[in-house]
Structure formats: C-alpha cells, structure tokens
C-alpha atoms as an extended CHARMM CRD file, in Angstrom:
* protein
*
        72  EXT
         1         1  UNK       CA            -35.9330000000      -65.3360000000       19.3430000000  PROA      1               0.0000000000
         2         2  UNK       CA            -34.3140000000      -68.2350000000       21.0080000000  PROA      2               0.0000000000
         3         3  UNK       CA            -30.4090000000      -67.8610000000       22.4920000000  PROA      3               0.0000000000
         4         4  UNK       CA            -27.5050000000      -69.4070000000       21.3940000000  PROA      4               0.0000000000
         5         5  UNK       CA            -23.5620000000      -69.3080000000       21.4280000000  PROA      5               0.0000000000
         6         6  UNK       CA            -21.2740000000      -69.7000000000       18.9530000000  PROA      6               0.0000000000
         7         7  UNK       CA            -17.8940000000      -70.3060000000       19.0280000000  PROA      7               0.0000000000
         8         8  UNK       CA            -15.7680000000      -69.0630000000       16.3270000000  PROA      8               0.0000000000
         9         9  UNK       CA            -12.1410000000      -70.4170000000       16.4010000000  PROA      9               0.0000000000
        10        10  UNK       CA             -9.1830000000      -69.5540000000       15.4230000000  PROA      10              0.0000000000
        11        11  UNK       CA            -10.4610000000      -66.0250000000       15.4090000000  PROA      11              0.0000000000
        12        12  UNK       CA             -9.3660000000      -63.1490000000       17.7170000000  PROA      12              0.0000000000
        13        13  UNK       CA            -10.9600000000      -60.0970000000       19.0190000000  PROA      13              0.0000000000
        14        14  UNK       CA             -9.6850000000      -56.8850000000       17.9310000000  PROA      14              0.0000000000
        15        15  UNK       CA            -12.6030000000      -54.5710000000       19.2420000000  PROA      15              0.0000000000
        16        16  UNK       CA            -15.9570000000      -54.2250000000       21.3370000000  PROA      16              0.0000000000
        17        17  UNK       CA            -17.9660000000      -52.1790000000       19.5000000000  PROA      17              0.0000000000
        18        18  UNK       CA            -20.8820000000      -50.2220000000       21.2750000000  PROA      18              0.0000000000
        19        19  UNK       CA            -22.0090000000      -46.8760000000       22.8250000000  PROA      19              0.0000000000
        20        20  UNK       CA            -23.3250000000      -47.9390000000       26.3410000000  PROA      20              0.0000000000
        21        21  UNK       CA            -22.6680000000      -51.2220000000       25.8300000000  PROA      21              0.0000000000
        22        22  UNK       CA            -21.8460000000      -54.4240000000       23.5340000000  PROA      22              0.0000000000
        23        23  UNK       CA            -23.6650000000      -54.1480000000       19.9800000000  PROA      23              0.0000000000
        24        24  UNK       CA            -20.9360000000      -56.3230000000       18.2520000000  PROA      24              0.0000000000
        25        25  UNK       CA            -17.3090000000      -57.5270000000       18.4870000000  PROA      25              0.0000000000
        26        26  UNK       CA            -14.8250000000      -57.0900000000       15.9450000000  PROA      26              0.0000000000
        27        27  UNK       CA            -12.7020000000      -59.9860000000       15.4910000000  PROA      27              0.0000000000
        28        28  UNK       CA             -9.9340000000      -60.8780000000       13.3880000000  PROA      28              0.0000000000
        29        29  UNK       CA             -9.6920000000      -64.3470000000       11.4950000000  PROA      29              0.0000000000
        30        30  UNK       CA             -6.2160000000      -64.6530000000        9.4610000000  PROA      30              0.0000000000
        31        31  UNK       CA             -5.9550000000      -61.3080000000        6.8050000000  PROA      31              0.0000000000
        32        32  UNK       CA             -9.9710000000      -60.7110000000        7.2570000000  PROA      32              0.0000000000
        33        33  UNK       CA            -11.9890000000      -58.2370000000        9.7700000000  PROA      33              0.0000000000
        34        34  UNK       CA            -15.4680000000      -58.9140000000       10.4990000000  PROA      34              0.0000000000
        35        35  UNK       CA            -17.7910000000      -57.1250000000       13.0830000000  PROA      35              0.0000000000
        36        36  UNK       CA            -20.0520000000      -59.6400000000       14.6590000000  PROA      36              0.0000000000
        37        37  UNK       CA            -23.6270000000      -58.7220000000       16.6890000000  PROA      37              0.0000000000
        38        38  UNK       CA            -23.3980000000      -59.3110000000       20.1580000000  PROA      38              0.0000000000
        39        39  UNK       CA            -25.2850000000      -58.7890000000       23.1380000000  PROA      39              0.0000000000
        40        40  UNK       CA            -22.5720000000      -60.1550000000       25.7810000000  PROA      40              0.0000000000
        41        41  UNK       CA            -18.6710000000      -61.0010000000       25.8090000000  PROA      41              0.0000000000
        42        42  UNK       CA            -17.1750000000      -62.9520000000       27.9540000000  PROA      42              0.0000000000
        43        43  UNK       CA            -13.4240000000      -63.0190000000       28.5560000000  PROA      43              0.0000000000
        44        44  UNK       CA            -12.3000000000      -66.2670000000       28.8710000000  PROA      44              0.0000000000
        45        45  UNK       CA             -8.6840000000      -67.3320000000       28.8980000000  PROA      45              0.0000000000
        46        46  UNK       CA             -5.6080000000      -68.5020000000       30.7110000000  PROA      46              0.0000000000
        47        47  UNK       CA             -7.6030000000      -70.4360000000       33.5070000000  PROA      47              0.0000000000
        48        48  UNK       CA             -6.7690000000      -73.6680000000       35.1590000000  PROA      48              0.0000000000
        49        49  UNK       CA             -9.2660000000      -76.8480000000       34.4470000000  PROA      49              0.0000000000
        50        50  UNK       CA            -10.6560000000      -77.4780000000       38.1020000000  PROA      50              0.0000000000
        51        51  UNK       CA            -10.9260000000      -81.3470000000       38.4430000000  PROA      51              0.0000000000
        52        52  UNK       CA            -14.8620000000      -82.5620000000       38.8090000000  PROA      52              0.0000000000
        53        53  UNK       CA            -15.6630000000      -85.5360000000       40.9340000000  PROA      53              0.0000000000
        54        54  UNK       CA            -15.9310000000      -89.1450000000       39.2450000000  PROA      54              0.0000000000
        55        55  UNK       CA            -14.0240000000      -87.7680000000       35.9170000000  PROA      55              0.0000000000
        56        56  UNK       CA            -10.3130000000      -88.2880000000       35.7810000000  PROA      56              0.0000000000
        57        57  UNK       CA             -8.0910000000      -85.3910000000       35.6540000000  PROA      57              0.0000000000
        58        58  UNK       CA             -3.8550000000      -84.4840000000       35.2200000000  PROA      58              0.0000000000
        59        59  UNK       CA             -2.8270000000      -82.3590000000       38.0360000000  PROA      59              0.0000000000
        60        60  UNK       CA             -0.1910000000      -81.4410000000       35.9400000000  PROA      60              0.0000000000
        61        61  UNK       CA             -2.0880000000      -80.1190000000       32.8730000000  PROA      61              0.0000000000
        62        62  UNK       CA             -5.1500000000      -78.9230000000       34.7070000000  PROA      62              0.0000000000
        63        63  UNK       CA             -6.9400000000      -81.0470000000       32.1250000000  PROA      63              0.0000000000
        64        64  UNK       CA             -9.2440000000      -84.1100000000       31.7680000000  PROA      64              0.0000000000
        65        65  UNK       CA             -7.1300000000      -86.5110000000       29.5530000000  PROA      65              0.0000000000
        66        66  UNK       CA             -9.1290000000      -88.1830000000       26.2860000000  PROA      66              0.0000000000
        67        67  UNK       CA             -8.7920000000      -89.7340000000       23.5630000000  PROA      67              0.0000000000
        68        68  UNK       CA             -9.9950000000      -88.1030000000       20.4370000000  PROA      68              0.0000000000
        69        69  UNK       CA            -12.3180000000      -86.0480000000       22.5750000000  PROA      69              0.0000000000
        70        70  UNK       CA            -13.2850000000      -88.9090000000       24.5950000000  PROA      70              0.0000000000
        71        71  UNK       CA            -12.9140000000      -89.1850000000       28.1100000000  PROA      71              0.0000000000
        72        72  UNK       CA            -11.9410000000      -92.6790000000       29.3980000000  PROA      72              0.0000000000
C-alpha cells in the first residue's frame, strides 16, 4: 500500500490509542468520537512560520501573507 496524510480539521485529539505504540488516535469532531488507524502522530502546534527565501513574509505574524490562499 502506498502512504498518505490526511488532514482532518476542525477535529481534536482526545487519545493515542496503542500497546507499544500508535494503532489509532481518537479524536473528537463537535458531539462525535471516532478512533482513527494510525501508524504515526505528529504534534504540531503553536510554532512560528520561519520566513523562506524569495517568498514574502510578516515578521509580525510569522506568516506568508495571501490572498485567498495565494501568495503574491
């Protein structure tokens, strides 16, 4: 089988579920539960954008500005 990632928003993690290691992640999306496979989790929150040469970027933000998702 191929790999992929999805990204489920608006969701939050409640719960890593797994003996010896990650077999799924329980997350929480509004009044629902649901316990999704997973090989690997990744925590990733409450970093600071890093600016990349040639693309513009707001100091103050930490963000690459855009308009409707497009950078200009």
């Amino acid at each position: 089988p191929g790999r992929r990632i999805v990204f489920r928003f608006h969701s939050a993690p409640v719960e890593a579920l797994g003996e010896d290691g990650v077999t799924a992640v329980r997350v929480s999306a509004g009044p629902r539960e649901q316990d999704i496979p997973a090989g690997l989790l990744l925590r990733a929150i409450g970093y600071r954008g890093a600016a990349v040469p040639g693309l513009p970027f707001d100091e103050a933000s930490g963000t690459v500005p855009h308009e409707a998702g497009r950078v200009s």
